[in-house]
Coordinates of C-alpha atoms in Angstrom, one line a residue:
M1 CA 9.5 -57.8 18.4
F2 CA 7.0 -56.9 15.8
A3 CA 6.5 -58.9 12.6
N4 CA 4.8 -56.3 10.5
A5 CA 2.8 -53.0 10.6
I6 CA -0.5 -54.8 11.1
M7 CA 0.6 -55.9 14.5
L8 CA 1.8 -52.4 15.3
I9 CA -1.6 -50.9 14.5
S10 CA -3.1 -52.9 17.4
I11 CA -1.0 -50.9 19.9
I12 CA -1.3 -47.4 18.3
Q13 CA -1.9 -44.6 20.6
V14 CA -3.2 -41.5 18.9
G15 CA -0.5 -38.7 19.0
P16 CA -1.0 -34.9 19.2
A17 CA -1.6 -32.8 16.2
Q18 CA 1.5 -31.6 14.5
P19 CA 2.0 -27.9 13.7
F20 CA 2.3 -28.0 9.9
G21 CA 2.5 -24.6 8.2
I22 CA 0.8 -23.3 5.1
H23 CA 4.1 -23.7 3.2
D24 CA 4.1 -27.4 4.0
Q25 CA 1.6 -27.4 1.1
F26 CA 1.9 -27.0 -2.6
V27 CA -0.3 -27.0 -5.7
I28 CA 0.0 -28.9 -9.0
T29 CA -2.4 -28.9 -11.9
G30 CA -3.8 -31.2 -14.5
Q31 CA -6.7 -32.9 -16.1
H32 CA -9.1 -35.4 -14.7
K33 CA -12.1 -37.5 -15.6
L34 CA -14.1 -37.8 -12.3
G35 CA -17.7 -37.7 -11.1
S36 CA -20.2 -35.9 -13.3
H37 CA -17.5 -35.2 -15.9
Q38 CA -17.0 -38.9 -16.7
G39 CA -17.4 -39.3 -20.4
N40 CA -17.3 -35.5 -21.0
G41 CA -13.6 -35.4 -21.7
P42 CA -10.8 -34.0 -19.5
H43 CA -11.2 -30.8 -17.5
G44 CA -8.6 -28.6 -16.0
A45 CA -8.2 -28.7 -12.2
T46 CA -5.9 -27.6 -9.5
F47 CA -4.8 -30.0 -6.8
R48 CA -3.5 -29.1 -3.3
F49 CA -1.2 -31.5 -1.5
D50 CA 0.5 -31.3 1.9
R51 CA 4.2 -31.9 2.2
K52 CA 3.5 -35.6 2.9
L53 CA 2.0 -36.0 -0.5
N54 CA -1.6 -36.3 0.8
L55 CA -4.2 -34.8 -1.5
L56 CA -5.9 -32.0 0.5
G57 CA -8.4 -30.8 -2.1
V58 CA -9.3 -30.3 -5.8
N59 CA -10.7 -27.2 -7.4
D60 CA -12.3 -28.1 -10.8
M61 CA -11.5 -25.5 -13.4
N62 CA -13.7 -27.0 -16.1
W63 CA -14.8 -23.6 -17.1
L64 CA -11.3 -22.6 -18.0
N65 CA -9.9 -23.8 -21.3
M66 CA -6.4 -24.9 -20.6
G67 CA -5.0 -24.7 -24.1
G68 CA -5.7 -28.3 -25.1
G69 CA -5.2 -29.5 -21.5
G70 CA -2.4 -30.6 -19.4
T71 CA -0.2 -27.6 -20.1
S72 CA 2.0 -26.5 -17.3
Q73 CA 0.6 -23.8 -15.0
I74 CA 2.6 -21.1 -13.4
F75 CA 2.1 -20.7 -9.6
W76 CA 3.5 -18.3 -7.2
T77 CA 2.7 -18.7 -3.5
L78 CA 2.0 -15.5 -1.6
P79 CA 3.5 -15.2 1.9
N80 CA 0.0 -15.7 3.5
G81 CA -0.4 -19.0 1.6
H82 CA -2.6 -17.8 -1.3
Y83 CA -1.7 -18.7 -4.9
W84 CA -1.4 -16.9 -8.2
M85 CA -2.2 -19.0 -11.2
N86 CA -1.6 -18.4 -14.9
P87 CA -2.9 -20.7 -17.6
D88 CA 0.3 -20.6 -19.7
C89 CA -1.6 -22.2 -22.6
A90 CA -0.1 -23.9 -25.6
F91 CA -2.5 -22.1 -27.8
P92 CA -3.0 -18.6 -26.4
S93 CA -6.0 -17.8 -28.5
Q94 CA -7.8 -20.5 -26.5
C95 CA -7.0 -18.8 -23.1
Y96 CA -9.0 -16.3 -21.2
N97 CA -7.4 -12.9 -20.8
S98 CA -7.0 -13.3 -17.1
V99 CA -4.9 -14.5 -14.2
M100 CA -6.5 -16.0 -11.0
K101 CA -5.8 -15.7 -7.3
L102 CA -6.7 -18.7 -5.3
T103 CA -7.1 -19.0 -1.5
A104 CA -5.1 -21.5 0.5
D105 CA -7.9 -24.1 0.0
L106 CA -8.1 -23.4 -3.8
Q107 CA -11.2 -21.3 -3.9
I108 CA -11.1 -18.5 -6.5
E109 CA -10.7 -15.2 -4.7
A110 CA -10.1 -13.0 -7.7
I111 CA -10.1 -13.2 -11.5
I112 CA -8.2 -10.3 -13.0
N113 CA -8.6 -9.5 -16.7
I114 CA -5.7 -8.1 -18.7
N115 CA -5.5 -6.8 -22.2
E116 CA -4.0 -10.0 -23.7
P117 CA -3.9 -13.6 -22.7
P118 CA -1.3 -14.0 -20.0
S119 CA 2.0 -15.5 -21.0
R120 CA 4.3 -15.1 -18.0
I121 CA 3.8 -13.9 -14.4
A122 CA 6.3 -13.1 -11.6
M123 CA 5.9 -11.9 -8.0
N124 CA 7.9 -9.4 -6.0
K125 CA 8.6 -9.6 -2.3
Q126 CA 5.5 -7.5 -1.4
G127 CA 3.3 -10.2 -3.0
E128 CA 2.5 -7.9 -6.0
L129 CA 2.2 -9.6 -9.3
Y130 CA 3.6 -8.7 -12.7
C131 CA 1.8 -10.2 -15.7
I132 CA 2.8 -10.0 -19.3
G133 CA 0.5 -10.6 -22.2
Y134 CA 1.0 -12.6 -25.3
S135 CA 1.9 -10.5 -28.3
A136 CA -0.6 -12.2 -30.7
G137 CA -1.3 -10.8 -34.2
G138 CA 1.8 -8.6 -34.4
G139 CA 0.9 -6.4 -31.4
F140 CA 2.9 -5.6 -28.4
A141 CA 2.7 -7.5 -25.1
P142 CA 1.3 -5.3 -22.4
L143 CA 2.7 -5.5 -18.9
T144 CA 0.3 -5.3 -15.9
K145 CA 1.0 -4.9 -12.2
L146 CA -1.5 -6.2 -9.6
T147 CA -1.7 -5.7 -5.9
A148 CA -1.4 -8.8 -3.6
R149 CA -5.2 -8.7 -3.4
G150 CA -5.6 -8.6 -7.2
A151 CA -6.4 -5.0 -7.9
V152 CA -4.8 -3.5 -11.1
I153 CA -2.1 -1.0 -10.2
W154 CA -1.2 -0.1 -13.8
T155 CA -1.2 -1.5 -17.3
N156 CA 1.4 -0.3 -19.7
S157 CA 1.0 -1.4 -23.3
N158 CA 4.2 0.5 -24.3
S159 CA 6.4 -0.7 -21.5
G160 CA 9.2 -1.8 -23.7
S161 CA 8.3 -5.4 -23.0
G162 CA 6.7 -6.1 -26.4
Y163 CA 8.2 -8.1 -29.2
I164 CA 6.2 -8.2 -32.4
D165 CA 4.9 -11.7 -33.3
L166 CA 7.0 -13.4 -30.6
D167 CA 5.9 -15.0 -27.4
P168 CA 7.8 -13.5 -24.4
V169 CA 10.4 -16.0 -23.2
Q170 CA 10.5 -15.1 -19.5
L171 CA 9.5 -12.5 -17.0
I172 CA 11.2 -12.6 -13.6
V173 CA 11.7 -10.4 -10.6
G174 CA 15.4 -10.3 -9.7
A175 CA 16.9 -10.0 -6.3
D176 CA 16.8 -6.2 -6.9
D177 CA 13.0 -6.6 -6.7
Q178 CA 12.6 -5.2 -10.2
P179 CA 10.8 -6.9 -13.1
W180 CA 13.1 -8.2 -15.9
F181 CA 12.0 -9.3 -19.3
F182 CA 13.9 -11.7 -21.6
A183 CA 13.0 -12.4 -25.2
P184 CA 14.5 -12.8 -28.7
K185 CA 16.0 -9.7 -30.2
V186 CA 13.6 -8.1 -32.6
N187 CA 13.7 -9.5 -36.2
T188 CA 15.7 -12.6 -35.2
S189 CA 14.3 -16.1 -35.4
Y190 CA 16.0 -17.6 -32.4
A191 CA 16.6 -16.5 -28.9
F192 CA 20.3 -17.1 -28.9
I193 CA 20.6 -13.4 -29.6
A194 CA 18.3 -11.9 -27.0
E195 CA 17.6 -8.8 -25.0
A196 CA 17.2 -8.5 -21.3
R197 CA 15.1 -5.5 -20.4
K198 CA 14.8 -4.0 -16.9
L199 CA 11.5 -2.4 -16.4
N200 CA 10.4 0.2 -13.9
S201 CA 8.3 -1.3 -11.1
H202 CA 6.3 2.0 -10.8
D203 CA 5.0 2.2 -14.3
G204 CA 6.5 -0.6 -16.4
G205 CA 8.7 1.9 -18.3
L206 CA 12.0 0.7 -19.8
I207 CA 15.0 1.4 -17.6
L208 CA 17.8 -0.3 -19.6
T209 CA 18.4 -2.9 -22.3
Y210 CA 21.2 -5.5 -22.6
T211 CA 21.7 -7.5 -25.8
T212 CA 23.8 -10.7 -25.6
Q213 CA 24.3 -14.1 -27.2
F214 CA 23.2 -16.9 -24.8
G215 CA 23.4 -20.0 -27.0
S216 CA 24.8 -21.3 -30.3
P217 CA 23.3 -19.9 -33.5
T218 CA 24.6 -22.8 -35.5
L219 CA 22.7 -25.3 -33.3
G220 CA 19.6 -23.2 -33.0
D221 CA 19.7 -22.9 -29.2
N222 CA 16.8 -21.0 -27.7
I223 CA 16.5 -19.6 -24.2
A224 CA 14.5 -22.2 -22.4
R225 CA 14.3 -21.2 -18.7
I226 CA 15.7 -18.6 -16.4
Q227 CA 16.3 -18.9 -12.7
P228 CA 17.1 -15.9 -10.5
T229 CA 19.6 -16.3 -7.7
T230 CA 20.7 -14.2 -4.8
G231 CA 22.7 -11.1 -5.5
S232 CA 22.5 -9.8 -9.1
Q233 CA 22.8 -12.9 -11.2
V234 CA 20.4 -15.1 -13.1
W235 CA 21.1 -18.5 -14.6
I236 CA 19.9 -18.9 -18.2
E237 CA 19.5 -22.3 -19.9
S238 CA 19.6 -22.7 -23.7
A239 CA 17.8 -25.7 -25.0
G240 CA 17.9 -26.8 -28.6
Y241 CA 19.9 -29.4 -30.4
S242 CA 22.8 -29.2 -27.9
N243 CA 23.0 -30.4 -24.3
G244 CA 21.4 -27.5 -22.5
P245 CA 24.2 -24.9 -22.2
L246 CA 24.0 -22.8 -19.1
V247 CA 25.3 -19.3 -18.6
Q248 CA 25.3 -17.0 -15.6
F249 CA 24.1 -13.5 -16.6
E250 CA 24.9 -10.4 -14.6
L251 CA 22.0 -8.0 -14.2
T252 CA 24.1 -5.0 -13.2
D253 CA 26.1 -4.7 -16.4
G254 CA 24.6 -7.2 -18.8
T255 CA 27.7 -9.4 -19.0
T256 CA 27.9 -13.2 -19.1
S257 CA 30.3 -14.7 -16.7
S258 CA 32.9 -17.4 -17.2
K259 CA 30.4 -19.8 -15.6
K260 CA 29.2 -21.2 -18.9
W261 CA 29.1 -24.9 -19.6
Q262 CA 27.1 -27.6 -21.1
T263 CA 25.6 -30.7 -19.6
S264 CA 26.9 -34.0 -20.9
Y265 CA 25.8 -36.5 -18.3
I266 CA 23.2 -38.2 -20.4
G267 CA 23.4 -36.5 -23.8
L268 CA 20.1 -34.7 -23.8
A269 CA 19.0 -31.3 -22.7
P270 CA 17.4 -31.1 -19.2
A271 CA 13.7 -30.9 -18.7
D272 CA 14.1 -28.3 -15.9
F273 CA 16.8 -26.8 -13.7
R274 CA 16.8 -25.0 -10.3
I275 CA 19.4 -23.3 -8.2
G276 CA 20.0 -25.1 -4.8
P277 CA 20.5 -23.2 -1.5
S278 CA 24.3 -23.3 -1.8
G279 CA 24.2 -22.0 -5.4
D280 CA 24.9 -25.3 -7.1
V281 CA 22.7 -26.2 -10.1
F282 CA 20.2 -29.1 -10.0
Y283 CA 19.0 -30.6 -13.3
I284 CA 16.2 -33.0 -14.0
F285 CA 16.4 -35.1 -17.1
G286 CA 13.1 -36.4 -18.4
T287 CA 13.2 -36.5 -22.2
G288 CA 13.0 -39.7 -24.2
S289 CA 12.2 -43.2 -23.3
S290 CA 15.5 -45.0 -23.6
I291 CA 17.6 -43.1 -21.1
Q292 CA 18.0 -43.1 -17.4
H293 CA 15.9 -40.4 -15.8
K294 CA 17.8 -38.6 -13.1
I295 CA 18.2 -35.6 -10.9
V296 CA 21.8 -34.2 -11.2
R297 CA 23.6 -31.8 -8.9
A298 CA 26.3 -29.9 -10.8
D299 CA 29.0 -27.6 -9.4
Q300 CA 28.1 -24.0 -10.0
N301 CA 31.6 -23.0 -11.0
N302 CA 32.4 -25.5 -13.8
G303 CA 29.4 -27.9 -14.2
A304 CA 31.2 -30.8 -12.8
L305 CA 29.0 -33.7 -11.7
M306 CA 28.6 -33.7 -7.9
K307 CA 25.9 -36.2 -7.3
E308 CA 23.0 -37.9 -9.1
W309 CA 19.8 -39.7 -8.1
D310 CA 18.4 -42.3 -10.5
F311 CA 14.7 -42.7 -10.9
G312 CA 14.9 -45.7 -13.2
L313 CA 13.0 -46.7 -16.3
P314 CA 10.4 -46.3 -17.8
K315 CA 9.4 -43.5 -15.5
Q316 CA 9.8 -40.1 -17.0
L317 CA 10.3 -36.9 -15.1
G318 CA 9.1 -33.3 -15.7
R319 CA 9.6 -30.1 -13.8
F320 CA 10.4 -29.9 -10.2
A321 CA 10.8 -27.6 -7.2
F322 CA 12.6 -27.5 -3.9
G323 CA 10.7 -27.8 -0.7
P324 CA 10.9 -24.8 1.7
T325 CA 13.9 -26.2 3.6
G326 CA 15.9 -26.8 0.5
E327 CA 16.5 -30.4 1.7
E328 CA 13.9 -32.1 -0.5
I329 CA 12.7 -32.0 -4.1
Y330 CA 9.2 -32.5 -5.4
T331 CA 8.4 -33.6 -8.9
L332 CA 6.0 -35.7 -10.9
R333 CA 6.9 -39.1 -12.4
Y334 CA 5.0 -40.4 -15.4
V335 CA 4.8 -44.2 -15.5
N336 CA 4.1 -46.0 -18.8
Q337 CA 4.2 -42.8 -20.7
G338 CA 2.1 -42.9 -23.9
L339 CA 0.4 -46.1 -23.0
P340 CA -3.3 -46.6 -22.1
N341 CA -2.4 -47.5 -18.5
K342 CA -0.3 -44.4 -18.0
Y343 CA -0.5 -42.9 -14.6
T344 CA 1.2 -40.2 -12.5
E345 CA 3.2 -40.4 -9.3
L346 CA 3.9 -37.4 -7.1
V347 CA 7.4 -37.7 -5.8
K348 CA 9.5 -36.4 -2.9
L349 CA 13.2 -36.9 -3.0
S350 CA 15.2 -36.3 0.2
L351 CA 18.6 -34.8 -0.7
V352 CA 19.8 -35.8 2.8
T353 CA 19.0 -39.5 2.9
G354 CA 18.9 -39.9 -0.9
Q355 CA 15.6 -41.8 -0.7
M356 CA 12.5 -41.2 -2.7
S357 CA 8.9 -41.5 -1.6
S358 CA 5.9 -41.3 -3.9
T359 CA 2.1 -41.6 -4.1
S360 CA 0.2 -42.8 -7.1
L361 CA -2.2 -40.4 -8.8
A362 CA -3.8 -42.9 -11.1
A363 CA -7.1 -41.1 -11.3
Y364 CA -5.3 -37.9 -12.5
K365 CA -3.4 -38.9 -15.5
D366 CA -2.3 -35.6 -17.0
M367 CA -0.7 -33.7 -14.2
A368 CA 1.7 -30.9 -14.6
F369 CA 4.2 -29.6 -12.0
P370 CA 4.1 -25.8 -12.2
D371 CA 6.8 -23.2 -13.0
G372 CA 7.2 -20.4 -10.5
D373 CA 7.3 -21.0 -6.8
P374 CA 4.8 -23.6 -5.5
T375 CA 6.4 -24.1 -2.1
G376 CA 7.7 -20.6 -1.2
Y377 CA 11.4 -21.6 -1.7
L378 CA 12.2 -18.8 -4.2
F379 CA 10.3 -16.3 -2.0
A380 CA 12.6 -17.2 0.9
T381 CA 15.9 -17.4 -1.0
V382 CA 15.6 -14.8 -3.7
L383 CA 12.7 -12.4 -3.3
D384 CA 12.9 -11.8 0.5
P385 CA 16.1 -13.4 1.8
N386 CA 16.6 -10.9 4.6
G387 CA 13.0 -11.1 5.8
D388 CA 11.7 -13.2 8.6
N389 CA 8.5 -14.6 7.4
D390 CA 7.8 -16.8 10.4
G391 CA 8.9 -14.3 13.0
D392 CA 11.4 -16.6 14.8
G393 CA 14.3 -14.1 14.7
Y394 CA 16.2 -15.7 11.8
K395 CA 16.4 -14.5 8.2
N396 CA 14.6 -16.5 5.6
R397 CA 17.7 -17.4 3.5
D398 CA 19.8 -18.2 6.6
E399 CA 17.2 -20.8 7.6
V400 CA 17.1 -22.4 4.2
L401 CA 20.9 -22.5 4.0
A402 CA 20.9 -24.3 7.3
G403 CA 18.2 -26.7 6.1
Y404 CA 15.3 -25.3 8.2
N405 CA 11.9 -24.1 7.2
P406 CA 11.6 -20.3 7.0
F407 CA 7.8 -20.6 7.2
D408 CA 7.7 -22.5 10.5
A409 CA 8.5 -20.6 13.7
F410 CA 9.3 -24.0 15.4
S411 CA 12.0 -24.8 12.8
H412 CA 15.1 -22.6 13.0
P413 CA 18.9 -22.8 13.2
G414 CA 20.1 -24.2 16.5
G415 CA 17.0 -26.4 16.7
P416 CA 16.8 -30.1 16.0
K417 CA 16.5 -32.0 12.8
A418 CA 15.0 -35.5 12.2
Y419 CA 15.3 -37.9 9.3
L420 CA 13.6 -41.2 8.5
W421 CA 14.5 -43.9 5.9
F422 CA 14.1 -47.5 5.1
D423 CA 16.8 -50.0 4.4
A424 CA 15.7 -51.9 1.4
A425 CA 18.5 -54.4 1.8
S426 CA 17.0 -55.5 5.2
N427 CA 13.4 -56.0 4.4
N428 CA 12.5 -52.3 4.7
A429 CA 14.0 -52.1 8.2
L430 CA 13.3 -48.6 9.6
N431 CA 16.1 -46.1 10.5
V432 CA 15.5 -42.8 12.5
K433 CA 18.1 -40.1 13.1
V434 CA 17.6 -37.1 15.4
I435 CA 20.1 -34.3 15.4
D436 CA 20.5 -31.4 17.8
P437 CA 23.4 -28.8 17.5
D438 CA 23.3 -28.3 21.3
G439 CA 23.8 -32.0 21.9
I440 CA 21.1 -34.6 22.2
M441 CA 21.4 -34.8 26.0
N442 CA 22.2 -31.1 26.7
P443 CA 20.1 -30.2 29.8
S444 CA 19.0 -26.8 28.5
G445 CA 18.8 -27.2 24.7
G446 CA 18.9 -30.9 24.0
I447 CA 16.1 -33.1 22.8
D448 CA 13.1 -33.6 25.1
L449 CA 13.1 -37.4 24.9
N450 CA 9.4 -37.5 26.0
T451 CA 8.4 -35.7 22.8
I452 CA 9.8 -38.2 20.3
Q453 CA 7.0 -39.7 18.2
L454 CA 6.9 -42.3 15.5
I455 CA 3.6 -42.0 13.8
V456 CA 2.3 -44.9 11.7
E457 CA -0.3 -43.9 9.1
D458 CA -2.2 -46.7 7.4
P459 CA -4.9 -45.8 4.9
L460 CA -7.2 -48.5 6.2
L461 CA -6.3 -49.0 9.8
G462 CA -5.7 -45.5 11.0
S463 CA -2.7 -43.7 12.5
G464 CA -1.0 -43.2 15.8
D465 CA 2.3 -43.0 17.8
I466 CA 4.2 -46.3 18.3
F467 CA 7.6 -45.0 19.5
Q468 CA 7.3 -46.1 23.1
H469 CA 6.3 -49.5 22.0
A470 CA 8.7 -49.9 19.2
I471 CA 11.9 -48.6 21.0
G472 CA 12.1 -52.0 22.8
G473 CA 12.6 -53.6 19.5
A474 CA 15.4 -51.4 18.4
T475 CA 18.4 -53.5 17.1
N476 CA 21.0 -50.7 17.1
V477 CA 21.3 -47.3 18.9
V478 CA 24.3 -45.1 18.1
L479 CA 25.1 -41.7 19.7
S480 CA 27.7 -39.8 17.6
P481 CA 31.1 -39.0 19.4
D482 CA 30.1 -35.4 19.6
G483 CA 26.8 -36.3 21.2
K484 CA 24.8 -34.4 18.5
E485 CA 23.3 -37.2 16.5
L486 CA 21.2 -40.2 17.7
T487 CA 20.5 -43.0 15.1
I488 CA 18.1 -45.8 15.9
T489 CA 17.7 -48.9 13.7
F490 CA 14.5 -50.9 14.2
G491 CA 15.8 -54.1 12.5
N492 CA 12.8 -56.1 13.8
L493 CA 10.2 -53.6 12.8
I494 CA 9.4 -54.9 9.3
F495 CA 6.8 -53.2 7.1
P496 CA 5.2 -54.9 4.1
A497 CA 5.6 -53.1 0.8
N498 CA 2.8 -52.0 -1.5
H499 CA 0.5 -51.1 1.4
D500 CA 0.8 -47.3 1.2
I501 CA 1.9 -47.2 4.9
G502 CA 3.6 -43.9 5.9
L503 CA 5.7 -43.0 8.9
T504 CA 6.5 -39.7 10.5
V505 CA 9.2 -39.0 13.1
S506 CA 9.1 -35.8 15.1
A507 CA 10.8 -34.4 18.2
F508 CA 11.0 -31.2 20.2
D509 CA 14.1 -29.9 22.0
L510 CA 14.0 -28.2 25.4
T511 CA 13.8 -24.7 23.9
G512 CA 10.5 -25.6 22.1
A513 CA 12.0 -26.0 18.6
W514 CA 11.0 -29.1 16.6
A515 CA 11.9 -31.2 13.7
W516 CA 10.1 -33.9 11.6
D517 CA 10.5 -36.1 8.6
W518 CA 8.3 -38.6 6.8
H519 CA 8.6 -41.5 4.4
K520 CA 6.2 -44.1 2.9
V521 CA 7.2 -47.7 2.9
P522 CA 8.7 -48.4 -0.5
Y523 CA 6.7 -50.3 -3.1

């Protein structure tokens, strides 16, 4: 019925605003050469994006030395949408002795000075911040606790968190809501023999210490990253000359479990790892230029490969984070790495459809995806799993486990879901799926068919709802045998590639709950 998206634009009817929440936004950082800074060299900046990869704002941090630039920042999202930022510099002597609190629109709300340049930060479920300094010059690393508004609660220079002449490896808040510090054992060169120290949240004093071996001394493995999970465990990755061995560490007694295994899918240590909603481990591989760059899902019990997503060559991957529903992953993809025409893409990968959508950030060439919790996923699944952040009557973690957004009161278990993808084998033909656990046609809880929207967003020609016009061109409509899934294929609705055209599908059910998904037409 319609040859391409340009014809569709002529019949667009503007649809109603959609209730996106603050945690449909996230922040990444990097360097840029824009405007008045052209020719003056790169400057540090923070960039705010919505969940559809639209750039919402830039806050230039040119006054802040970012340790040579482009180094990864550590962000934690507060429940009200504010952000904590730590400059995690490569050369701590170049950093300011401070952490910053940013508002939801990236304005600086507070700059909090501490005794030493900040090295690691972590947040508890009250939104309070723990910040550990860098133990430069043989001193101890002080620990500071801040309120959610940025006021200093206490600073403890003798908290048991200091290791002479060594940079702290990791500071986390476990599911017990207590700060934990991991670092090499004193007088050892590597972190394969390390100490885990539990600190008192009231004054930073040492509660207990565990010493254990996490990696291989003969291979020189170091503790690279630590991810807390629900319960009393953390996952610890060792990265050195081996393939990123992983071990599950028990905080209650300091033991390492039998869940210890190495990755061998590609032969290199992963660039990052995260724990998925079900407890399985997700790796991202982005080292080197002659290997496939993938995201891998591994069984939490034995490391067995469960699924992988291939990003192709020569596009390198860095760190990543789950979106708030746990059904999508965000990362950065570096294209033509090391070449003059290098640029960055911000990427969303749907773990449900397996499809990737991206937007080019050519003007911002040295971006960094942050450590920490840029989307609120860890807050909902680890820090406050039993809370109800959006007030819809469902626990945060229960919503994530079911694939719903714990920061959106309109998204909750029992409500609908929606997915959108393109069939590359059929000239980018569009597919839409709407799911409702009550049954699509249920008279009390099913989908309100009048609310289904299919929004086309063209950067030049505008945006609007085309569903009522496009449904007549559907080439296949399938209702599942149980009546809970409706899949529509628009085989005649062909979108040209390389035009940055985005589509969003959304629908409400008769209870007022809603679902949405988006995708950009593949390049």
